[in-house]
Each structure stands twice: as C-alpha cells, then as structure tokens.
mmCIF file of C-alpha atoms in Angstrom:
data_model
loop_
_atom_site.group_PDB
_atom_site.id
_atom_site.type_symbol
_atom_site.label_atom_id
_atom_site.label_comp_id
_atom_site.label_asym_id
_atom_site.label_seq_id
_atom_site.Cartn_x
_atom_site.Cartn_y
_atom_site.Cartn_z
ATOM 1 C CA UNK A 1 -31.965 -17.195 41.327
ATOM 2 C CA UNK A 2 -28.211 -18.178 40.597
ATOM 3 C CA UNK A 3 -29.492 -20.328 38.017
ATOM 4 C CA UNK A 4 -25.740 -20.055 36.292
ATOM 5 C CA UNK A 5 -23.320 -20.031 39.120
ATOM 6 C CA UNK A 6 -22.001 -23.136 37.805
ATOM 7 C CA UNK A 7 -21.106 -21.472 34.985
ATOM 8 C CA UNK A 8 -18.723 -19.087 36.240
ATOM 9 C CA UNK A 9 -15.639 -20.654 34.985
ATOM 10 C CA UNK A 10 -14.395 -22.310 37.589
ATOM 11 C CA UNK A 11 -15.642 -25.738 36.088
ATOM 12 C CA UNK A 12 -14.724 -26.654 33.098
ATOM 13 C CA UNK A 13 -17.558 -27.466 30.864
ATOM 14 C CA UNK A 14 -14.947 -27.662 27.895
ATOM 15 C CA UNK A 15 -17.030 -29.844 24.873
ATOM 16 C CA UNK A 16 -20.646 -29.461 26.522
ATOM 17 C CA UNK A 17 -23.451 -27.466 25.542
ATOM 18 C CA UNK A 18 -25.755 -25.213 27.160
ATOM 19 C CA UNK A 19 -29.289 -23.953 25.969
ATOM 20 C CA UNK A 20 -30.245 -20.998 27.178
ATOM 21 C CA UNK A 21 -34.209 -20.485 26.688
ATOM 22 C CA UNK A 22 -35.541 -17.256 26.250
ATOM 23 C CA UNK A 23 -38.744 -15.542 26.434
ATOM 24 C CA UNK A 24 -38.824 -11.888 25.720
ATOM 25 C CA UNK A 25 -39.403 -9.168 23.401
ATOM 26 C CA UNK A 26 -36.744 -7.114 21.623
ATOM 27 C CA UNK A 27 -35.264 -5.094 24.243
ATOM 28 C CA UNK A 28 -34.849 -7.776 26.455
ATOM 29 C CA UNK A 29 -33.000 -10.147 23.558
ATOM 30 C CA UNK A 30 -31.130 -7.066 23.843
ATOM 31 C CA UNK A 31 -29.424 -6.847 27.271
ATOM 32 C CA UNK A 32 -29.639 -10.436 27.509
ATOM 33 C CA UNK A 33 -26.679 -10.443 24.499
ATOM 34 C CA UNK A 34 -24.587 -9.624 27.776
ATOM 35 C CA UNK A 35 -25.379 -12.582 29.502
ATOM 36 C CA UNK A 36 -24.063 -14.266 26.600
ATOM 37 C CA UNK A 37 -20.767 -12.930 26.434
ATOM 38 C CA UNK A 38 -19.816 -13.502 29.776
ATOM 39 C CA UNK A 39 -20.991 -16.745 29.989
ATOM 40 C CA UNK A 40 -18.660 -17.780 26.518
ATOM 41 C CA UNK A 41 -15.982 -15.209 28.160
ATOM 42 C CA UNK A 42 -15.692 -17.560 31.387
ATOM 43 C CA UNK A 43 -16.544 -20.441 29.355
ATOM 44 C CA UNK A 44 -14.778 -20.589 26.300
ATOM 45 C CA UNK A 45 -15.168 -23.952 25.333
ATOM 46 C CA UNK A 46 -18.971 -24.544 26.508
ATOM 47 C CA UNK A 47 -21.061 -24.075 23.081
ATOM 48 C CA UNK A 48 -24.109 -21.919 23.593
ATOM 49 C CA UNK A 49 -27.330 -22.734 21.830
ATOM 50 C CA UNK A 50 -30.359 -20.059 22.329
ATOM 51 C CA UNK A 51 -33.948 -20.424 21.725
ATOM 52 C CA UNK A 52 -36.910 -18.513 21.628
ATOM 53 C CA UNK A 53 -40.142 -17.648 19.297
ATOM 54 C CA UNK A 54 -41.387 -14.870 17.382
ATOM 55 C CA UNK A 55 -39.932 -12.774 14.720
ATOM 56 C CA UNK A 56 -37.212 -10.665 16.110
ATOM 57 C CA UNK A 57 -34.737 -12.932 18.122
ATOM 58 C CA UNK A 58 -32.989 -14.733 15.367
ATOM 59 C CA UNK A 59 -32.727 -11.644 13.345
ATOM 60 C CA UNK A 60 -30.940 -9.596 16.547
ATOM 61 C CA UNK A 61 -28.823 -12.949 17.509
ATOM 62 C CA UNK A 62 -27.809 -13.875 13.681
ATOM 63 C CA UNK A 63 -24.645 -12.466 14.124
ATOM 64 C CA UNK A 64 -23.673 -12.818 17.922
ATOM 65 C CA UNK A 65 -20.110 -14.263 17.887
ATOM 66 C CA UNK A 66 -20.773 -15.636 21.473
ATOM 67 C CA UNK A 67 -23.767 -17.659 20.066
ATOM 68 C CA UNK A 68 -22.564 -21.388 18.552
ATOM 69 C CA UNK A 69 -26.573 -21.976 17.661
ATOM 70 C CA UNK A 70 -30.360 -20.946 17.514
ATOM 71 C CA UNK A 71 -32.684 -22.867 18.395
ATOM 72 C CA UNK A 72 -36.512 -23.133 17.495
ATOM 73 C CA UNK A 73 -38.603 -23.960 20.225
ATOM 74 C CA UNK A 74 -40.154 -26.736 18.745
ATOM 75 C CA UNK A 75 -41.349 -29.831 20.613
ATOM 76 C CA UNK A 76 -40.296 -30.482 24.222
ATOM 77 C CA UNK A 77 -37.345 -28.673 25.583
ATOM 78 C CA UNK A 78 -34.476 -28.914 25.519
ATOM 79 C CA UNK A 79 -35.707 -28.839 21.645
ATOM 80 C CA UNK A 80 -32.101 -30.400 20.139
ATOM 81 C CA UNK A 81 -30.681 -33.984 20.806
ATOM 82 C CA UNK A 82 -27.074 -32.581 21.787
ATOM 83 C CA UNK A 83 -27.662 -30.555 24.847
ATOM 84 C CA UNK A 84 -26.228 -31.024 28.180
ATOM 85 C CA UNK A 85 -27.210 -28.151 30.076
ATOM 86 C CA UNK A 86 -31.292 -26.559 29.829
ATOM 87 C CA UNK A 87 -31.908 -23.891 31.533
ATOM 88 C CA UNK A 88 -35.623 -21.333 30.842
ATOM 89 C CA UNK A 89 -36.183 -17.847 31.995
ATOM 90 C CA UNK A 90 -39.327 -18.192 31.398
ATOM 91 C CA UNK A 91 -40.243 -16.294 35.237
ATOM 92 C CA UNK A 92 -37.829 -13.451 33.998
ATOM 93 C CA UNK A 93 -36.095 -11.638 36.840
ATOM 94 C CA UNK A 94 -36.915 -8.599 34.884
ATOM 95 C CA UNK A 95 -40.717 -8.309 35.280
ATOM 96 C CA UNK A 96 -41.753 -11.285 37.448
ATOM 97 C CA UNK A 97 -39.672 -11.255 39.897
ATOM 98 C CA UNK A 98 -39.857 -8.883 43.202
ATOM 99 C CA UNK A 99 -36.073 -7.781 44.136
ATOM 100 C CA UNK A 100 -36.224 -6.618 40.162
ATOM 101 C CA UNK A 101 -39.057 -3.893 41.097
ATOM 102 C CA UNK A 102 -35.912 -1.280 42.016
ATOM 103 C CA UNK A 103 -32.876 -2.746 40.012
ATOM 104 C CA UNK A 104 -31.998 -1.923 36.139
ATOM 105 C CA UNK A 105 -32.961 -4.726 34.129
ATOM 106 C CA UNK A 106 -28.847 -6.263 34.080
ATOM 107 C CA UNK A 107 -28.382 -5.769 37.852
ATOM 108 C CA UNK A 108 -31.817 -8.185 38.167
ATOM 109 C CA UNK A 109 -30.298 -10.346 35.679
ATOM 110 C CA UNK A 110 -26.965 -10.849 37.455
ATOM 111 C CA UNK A 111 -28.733 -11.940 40.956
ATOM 112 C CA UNK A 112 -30.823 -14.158 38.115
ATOM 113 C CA UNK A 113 -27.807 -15.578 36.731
ATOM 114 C CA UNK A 114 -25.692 -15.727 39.814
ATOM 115 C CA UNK A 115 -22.756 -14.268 38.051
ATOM 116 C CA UNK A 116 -21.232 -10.651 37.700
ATOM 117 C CA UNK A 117 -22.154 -9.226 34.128
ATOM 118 C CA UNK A 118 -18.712 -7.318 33.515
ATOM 119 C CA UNK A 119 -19.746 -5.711 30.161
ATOM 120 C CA UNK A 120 -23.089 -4.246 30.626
ATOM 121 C CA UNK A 121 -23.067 -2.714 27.203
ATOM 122 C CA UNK A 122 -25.064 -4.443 24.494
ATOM 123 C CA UNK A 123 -23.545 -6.611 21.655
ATOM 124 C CA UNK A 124 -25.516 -5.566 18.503
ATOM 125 C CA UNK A 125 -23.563 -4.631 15.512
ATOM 126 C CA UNK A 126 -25.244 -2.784 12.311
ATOM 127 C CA UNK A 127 -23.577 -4.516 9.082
ATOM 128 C CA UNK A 128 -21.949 -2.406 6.730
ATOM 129 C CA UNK A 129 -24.504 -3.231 3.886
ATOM 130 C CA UNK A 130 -27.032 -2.391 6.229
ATOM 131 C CA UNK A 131 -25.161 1.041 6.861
ATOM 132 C CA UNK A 132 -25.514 1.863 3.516
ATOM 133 C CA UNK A 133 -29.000 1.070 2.786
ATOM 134 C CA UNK A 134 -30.146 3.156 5.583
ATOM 135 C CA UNK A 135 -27.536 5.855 4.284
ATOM 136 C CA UNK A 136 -29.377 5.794 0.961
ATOM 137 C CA UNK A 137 -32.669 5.296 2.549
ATOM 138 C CA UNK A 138 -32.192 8.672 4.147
ATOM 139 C CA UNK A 139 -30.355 10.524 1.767
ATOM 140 C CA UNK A 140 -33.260 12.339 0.097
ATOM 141 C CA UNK A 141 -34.604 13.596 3.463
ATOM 142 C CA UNK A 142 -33.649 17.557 5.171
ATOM 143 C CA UNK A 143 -31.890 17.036 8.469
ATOM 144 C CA UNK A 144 -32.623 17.286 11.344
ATOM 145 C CA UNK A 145 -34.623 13.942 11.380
ATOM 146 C CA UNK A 146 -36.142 12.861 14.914
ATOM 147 C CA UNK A 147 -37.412 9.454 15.171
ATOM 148 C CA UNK A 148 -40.896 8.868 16.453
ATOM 149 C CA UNK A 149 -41.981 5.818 17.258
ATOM 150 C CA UNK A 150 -46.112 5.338 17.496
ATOM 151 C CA UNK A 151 -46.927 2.935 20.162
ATOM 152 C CA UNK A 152 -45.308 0.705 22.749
ATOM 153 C CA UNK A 153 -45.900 -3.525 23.209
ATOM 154 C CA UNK A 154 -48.542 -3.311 25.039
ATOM 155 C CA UNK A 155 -50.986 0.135 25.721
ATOM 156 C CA UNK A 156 -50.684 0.576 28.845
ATOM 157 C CA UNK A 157 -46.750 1.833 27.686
ATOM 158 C CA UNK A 158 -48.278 3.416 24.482
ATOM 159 C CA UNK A 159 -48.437 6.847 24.684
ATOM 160 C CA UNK A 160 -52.069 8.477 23.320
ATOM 161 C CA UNK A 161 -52.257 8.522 19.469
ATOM 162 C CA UNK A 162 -53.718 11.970 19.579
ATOM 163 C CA UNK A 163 -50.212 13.286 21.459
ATOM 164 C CA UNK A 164 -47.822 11.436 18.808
ATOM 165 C CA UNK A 165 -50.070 13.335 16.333
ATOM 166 C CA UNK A 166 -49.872 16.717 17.552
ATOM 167 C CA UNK A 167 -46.002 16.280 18.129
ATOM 168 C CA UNK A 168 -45.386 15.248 14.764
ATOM 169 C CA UNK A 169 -47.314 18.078 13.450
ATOM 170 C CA UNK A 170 -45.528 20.655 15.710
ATOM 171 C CA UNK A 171 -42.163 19.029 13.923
ATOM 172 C CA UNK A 172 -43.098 19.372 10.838
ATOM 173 C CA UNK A 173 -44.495 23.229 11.074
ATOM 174 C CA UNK A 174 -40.864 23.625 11.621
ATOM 175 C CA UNK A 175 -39.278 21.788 9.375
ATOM 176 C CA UNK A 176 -38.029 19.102 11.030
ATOM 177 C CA UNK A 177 -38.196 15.606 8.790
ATOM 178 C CA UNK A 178 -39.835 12.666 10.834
ATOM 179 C CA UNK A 179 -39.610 9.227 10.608
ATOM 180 C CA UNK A 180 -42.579 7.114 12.163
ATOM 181 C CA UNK A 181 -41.789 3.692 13.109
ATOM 182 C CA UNK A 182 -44.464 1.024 14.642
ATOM 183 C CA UNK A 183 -44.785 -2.978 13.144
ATOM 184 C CA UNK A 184 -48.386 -1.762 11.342
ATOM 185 C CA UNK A 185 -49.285 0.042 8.716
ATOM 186 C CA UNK A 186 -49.499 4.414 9.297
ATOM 187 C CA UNK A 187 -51.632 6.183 6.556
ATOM 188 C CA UNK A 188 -50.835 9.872 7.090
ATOM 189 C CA UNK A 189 -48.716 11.059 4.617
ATOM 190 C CA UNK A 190 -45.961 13.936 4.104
ATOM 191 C CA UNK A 191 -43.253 14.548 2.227
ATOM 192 C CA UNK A 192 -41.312 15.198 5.179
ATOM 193 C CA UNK A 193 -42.838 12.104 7.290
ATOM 194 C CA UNK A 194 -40.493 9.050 6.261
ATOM 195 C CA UNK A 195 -42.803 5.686 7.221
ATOM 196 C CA UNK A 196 -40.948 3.061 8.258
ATOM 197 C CA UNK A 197 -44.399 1.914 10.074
ATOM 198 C CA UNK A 198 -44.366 -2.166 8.932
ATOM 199 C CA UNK A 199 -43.131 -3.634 5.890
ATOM 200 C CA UNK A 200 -39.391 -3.466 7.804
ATOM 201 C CA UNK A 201 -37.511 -5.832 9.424
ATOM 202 C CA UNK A 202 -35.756 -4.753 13.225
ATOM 203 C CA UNK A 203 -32.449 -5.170 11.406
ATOM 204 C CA UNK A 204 -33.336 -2.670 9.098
ATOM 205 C CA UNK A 205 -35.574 -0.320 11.783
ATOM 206 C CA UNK A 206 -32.301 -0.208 13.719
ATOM 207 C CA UNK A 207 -30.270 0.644 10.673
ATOM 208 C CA UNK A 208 -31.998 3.748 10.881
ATOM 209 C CA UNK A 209 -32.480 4.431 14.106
ATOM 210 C CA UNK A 210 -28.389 4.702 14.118
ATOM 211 C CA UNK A 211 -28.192 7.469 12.125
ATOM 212 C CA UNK A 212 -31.474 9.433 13.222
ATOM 213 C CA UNK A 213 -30.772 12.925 15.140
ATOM 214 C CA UNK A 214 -32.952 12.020 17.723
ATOM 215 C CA UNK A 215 -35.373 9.429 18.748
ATOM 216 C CA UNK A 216 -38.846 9.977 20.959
ATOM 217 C CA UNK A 217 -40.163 6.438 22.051
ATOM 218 C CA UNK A 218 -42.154 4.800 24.950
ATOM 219 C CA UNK A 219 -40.269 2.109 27.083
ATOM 220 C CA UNK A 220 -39.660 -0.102 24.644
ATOM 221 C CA UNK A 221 -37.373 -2.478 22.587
ATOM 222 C CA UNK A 222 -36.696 0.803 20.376
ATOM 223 C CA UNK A 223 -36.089 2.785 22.934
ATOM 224 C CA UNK A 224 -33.308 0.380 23.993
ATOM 225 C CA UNK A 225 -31.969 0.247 20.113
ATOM 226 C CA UNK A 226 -31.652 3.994 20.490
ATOM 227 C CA UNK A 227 -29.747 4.263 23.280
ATOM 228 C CA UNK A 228 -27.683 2.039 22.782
ATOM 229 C CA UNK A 229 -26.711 3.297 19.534
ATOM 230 C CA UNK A 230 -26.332 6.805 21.972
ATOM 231 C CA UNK A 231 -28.657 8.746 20.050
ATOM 232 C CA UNK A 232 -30.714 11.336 22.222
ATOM 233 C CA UNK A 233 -33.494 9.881 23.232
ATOM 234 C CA UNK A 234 -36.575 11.474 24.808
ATOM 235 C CA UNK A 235 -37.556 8.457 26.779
ATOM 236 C CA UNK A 236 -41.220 8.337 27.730
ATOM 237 C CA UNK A 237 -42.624 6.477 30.670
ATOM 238 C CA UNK A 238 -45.455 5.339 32.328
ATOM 239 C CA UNK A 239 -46.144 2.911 35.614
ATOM 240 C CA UNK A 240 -42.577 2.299 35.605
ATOM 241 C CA UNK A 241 -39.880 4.093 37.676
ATOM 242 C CA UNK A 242 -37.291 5.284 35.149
ATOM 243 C CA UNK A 243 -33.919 5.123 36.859
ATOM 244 C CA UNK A 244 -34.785 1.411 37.065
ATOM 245 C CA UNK A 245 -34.769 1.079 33.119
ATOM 246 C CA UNK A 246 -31.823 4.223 31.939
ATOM 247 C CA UNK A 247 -29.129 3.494 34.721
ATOM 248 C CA UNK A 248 -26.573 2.229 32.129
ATOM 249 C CA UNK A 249 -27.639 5.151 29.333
ATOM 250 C CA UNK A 250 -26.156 8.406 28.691
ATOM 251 C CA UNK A 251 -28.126 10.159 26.812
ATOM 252 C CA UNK A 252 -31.677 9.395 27.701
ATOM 253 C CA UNK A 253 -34.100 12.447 28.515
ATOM 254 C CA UNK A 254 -36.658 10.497 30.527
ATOM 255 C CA UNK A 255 -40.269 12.145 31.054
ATOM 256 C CA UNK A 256 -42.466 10.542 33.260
ATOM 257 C CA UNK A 257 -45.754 11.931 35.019
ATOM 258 C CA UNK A 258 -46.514 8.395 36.834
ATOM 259 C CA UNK A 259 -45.900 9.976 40.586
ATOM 260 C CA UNK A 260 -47.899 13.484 40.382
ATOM 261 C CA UNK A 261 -50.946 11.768 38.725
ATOM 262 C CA UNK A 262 -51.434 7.848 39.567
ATOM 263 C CA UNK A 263 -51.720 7.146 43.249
ATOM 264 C CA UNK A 264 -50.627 3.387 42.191
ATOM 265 C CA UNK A 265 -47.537 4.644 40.942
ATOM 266 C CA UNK A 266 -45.063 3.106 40.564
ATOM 267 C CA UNK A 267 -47.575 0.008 39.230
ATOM 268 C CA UNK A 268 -44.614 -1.506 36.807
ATOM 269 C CA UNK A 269 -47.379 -2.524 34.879
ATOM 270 C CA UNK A 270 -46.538 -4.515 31.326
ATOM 271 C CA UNK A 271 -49.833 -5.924 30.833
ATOM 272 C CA UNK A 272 -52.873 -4.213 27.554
ATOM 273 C CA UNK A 273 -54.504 -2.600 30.083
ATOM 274 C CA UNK A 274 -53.683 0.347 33.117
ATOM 275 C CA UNK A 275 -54.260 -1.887 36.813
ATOM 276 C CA UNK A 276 -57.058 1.318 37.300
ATOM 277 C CA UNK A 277 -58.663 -0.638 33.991
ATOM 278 C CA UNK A 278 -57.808 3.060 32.063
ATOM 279 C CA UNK A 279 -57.065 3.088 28.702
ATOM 280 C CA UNK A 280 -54.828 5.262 28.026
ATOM 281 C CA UNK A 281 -53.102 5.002 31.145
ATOM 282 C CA UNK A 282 -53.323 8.528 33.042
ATOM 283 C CA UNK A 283 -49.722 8.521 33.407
ATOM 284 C CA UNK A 284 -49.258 8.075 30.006
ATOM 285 C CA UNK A 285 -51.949 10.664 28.552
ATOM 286 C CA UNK A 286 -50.056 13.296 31.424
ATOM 287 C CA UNK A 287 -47.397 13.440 28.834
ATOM 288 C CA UNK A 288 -48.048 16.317 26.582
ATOM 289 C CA UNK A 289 -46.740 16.821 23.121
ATOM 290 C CA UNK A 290 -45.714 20.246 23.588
ATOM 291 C CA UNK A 291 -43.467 19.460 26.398
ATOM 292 C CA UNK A 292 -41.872 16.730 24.430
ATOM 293 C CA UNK A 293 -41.364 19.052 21.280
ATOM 294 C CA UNK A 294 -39.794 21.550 23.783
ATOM 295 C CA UNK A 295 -37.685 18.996 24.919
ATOM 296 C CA UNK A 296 -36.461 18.304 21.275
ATOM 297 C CA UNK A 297 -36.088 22.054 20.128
ATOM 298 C CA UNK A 298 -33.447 22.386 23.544
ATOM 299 C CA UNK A 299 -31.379 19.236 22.301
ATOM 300 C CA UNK A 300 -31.565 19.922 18.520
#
C-alpha cells in the first residue's frame, strides 16, 4: 500500500520518469486511466511510461494525454534504459488484496496508491472517425438496439449460453435489433442480430457500445465501457457484491442472485471455475432471461 505517496506533488520529480506496470484486463486499464491523471496532474513534469501485455492496453492508452510512453514488457523490468522510478501492481489492490473485498475498485486503488484520486471518472475518448464508422456501421439497423454481450473473462462471471439465447430471442420476437459482442466467432444469424462477436478491435467494440440504446453484460471490461459511456446498463453479477463494482455509475441496473442461492456468497471469485467447482456458477444460472428482458422492456 501507498506505493505512490511520493508522488503526490510535494516533491518535485520535474525531468524524471516513472513506469507504471500494469497487469489487468480491459476494465481495469480502464479506471486505472485515473490514476494516471492525477499522478501527471500533481506531477506535471514527471514523464509517465506504462506497460503491460496483451491486446487491449495500447489500443485503450493510445491516446491518453497523461501518458508520455508505452511500454512492452519485454525483458527484465523496468523494460526501457531511461527510467527512474519502477513501480508493478502486479498483487492488484483490486482482486488480491483483502481491505478491497468491500471498496469500489478506485477507493482500493487510492489506499493502493496512497494518494486521493480526485477525478474518479474514466479518461477514454471515442475519435471522431471512429464516431462515424460506428454511425454508418449502425445506420441500416431499426432502433431500439440493446447490446448483448455473450460471455464474461472468465466463466465463473459468464452468464449460461442457453439464458443469452433465450433473451436474444425474446428481443427479437419484438422487434428489438441486437448486437452480440464476445472476442470469438457467433454463428447464429438474423437480420436483426448485428455480430460484432470477433473480427473487432475494443476501439471499435466501444465505438458502438456509445451509441447502443442499452447494453446487458456480465461484470466485465464492457460492462465498464458502457457505463461509462452512461448507457443503461443491465449489469449482471455473480460471486461478487455489486455496490462494490457500480458505486461511481449512474445508470447501472444491477441483478444479482449470489445471496438467496450460494451459501459462499459473496465468494468474489475471478478464477474459470465457481469455488463449489460448478460450472455455470449457481449464482450465475439464477439469472433468468425473462427477468432481464423485463428489465429492458421497463427502461426502453
């Protein structure tokens, strides 16, 4: 903990650099964009250099204006000859830690950090050529169109393929266009079922998750591009206590069966398979579709 309390601003770290090392998946390289700014808004002549792997981190950090570099992780840290400052949250406050088992994600990250996060909202913007191809993407669809996105990270998050199913079926009886998103492939076709299941990049995905009607996701890194674009989202959860995820979100509908089902509950489980060695999770399968799709009809 306090692992940047020397970066408060009240030293002046004016020409040096520091590389922040993440690991994460896409909704955390999303609240972590506020650690960012307030570290170049108390510093603003440190320069920041981020690293991580996989395929989503550069594309959500290529245009941070609080970010002076990215990094690949390659070699031994702090992987770049010109850094003065390393520091890894590698045993992320967020899931690892215990004091983070009742705190929002930022609250964990500020005892983390050891400083005050003053912005808590995102920094993501959508590009205005990206604005347009989603606008044209979309354009030859009926509205409403509700988002749907098939499966979490990891299963025990996922709600049961057989539930997504049936909801999207219920949505299209009435005429309501959906767009399924998920990083592989989705064969049933529609002509009012947009896929946007793999072949997409998450700049593009969140292109169009800013101007869906409404979004229906699992905790997730989608989930988190929904809301904070402020789109309704029917927020579905599992192990995990939702007011510990939605605390900075206005327009979340959380559903969550975890407590009348699961004795273990909350678990807080991230990990491929339920801690009862389920799969689905029970807390997850609780969820039916109908109740979601009622859900929708009262927003819509």
């Amino acid at each position: 903990m306090n692992l940047l309390k020397d970066f408060s601003g009240e030293v002046d770290h004016s020409g040096k650099t520091l590389l922040l090392d993440h690991y994460m998946g896409v909704g955390d390289a999303l609240w972590r964009t506020t650690l960012h700014r307030e570290i170049k808004r108390r510093n603003p002549n440190i320069k920041l250099y981020v690293s991580s792997i996989g395929p989503y981190w550069k594309l959500i950090y290529q245009n941070s204006p609080y970010i002076d570099k990215l990094v690949d992780r390659i070699g031994n840290p702090p992987y770049a000859d010109d850094v003065d400052y390393y520091i890894s949250d590698q045993k992320c406050c967020h899931v690892i830690s215990s004091y983070s088992r009742e705190l929002d994600a930022l609250d964990a990250l500020e005892i983390w950090a050891g400083l005050e996060i003053r912005d808590k909202s995102y920094h993501y913007v959508v590009t205005e050529d990206e604005q347009k191809w989603a606008d044209k993407f979309l354009s030859k669809y009926s509205r409403p169109i509700v988002g749907v996105q098939l499966k979490s990270s990891t299963w025990v998050r996922t709600w049961p393929p057989e539930q997504v199913m049936r909801l999207i079926s219920m949505l299209r009886y009435n005429n309501i266009t959906v767009i399924v998103m998920d990083n592989s492939s989705f064969g049933f076709k529609d002509e009012g079922i947009i896929n946007l299941a793999s072949g997409y990049n998450i700049r593009e995905v969140a292109a169009v998750i800013q101007k869906v009607d409404l979004m229906v996701a699992p905790d997730s890194g989608l989930m988190h591009f929904s809301c904070f674009f402020n789109k309704p989202t029917i927020a579905l959860f599992g192990g995990s206590d939702y007011k510990c995820r939605l605390k900075y979100y206005t327009t979340a509908y959380p559903i969550s069966k975890g407590k009348q089902v699961c004795d273990l509950y909350p678990c807080w489980s991230h990990a491929y398979i339920c801690p009862k060695g389920v799969n689905p999770s029970p807390c997850m399968s609780a969820i039916s579709a109908l109740e979601v799709f009622e859900m929708i009809r009262q927003i819509l």
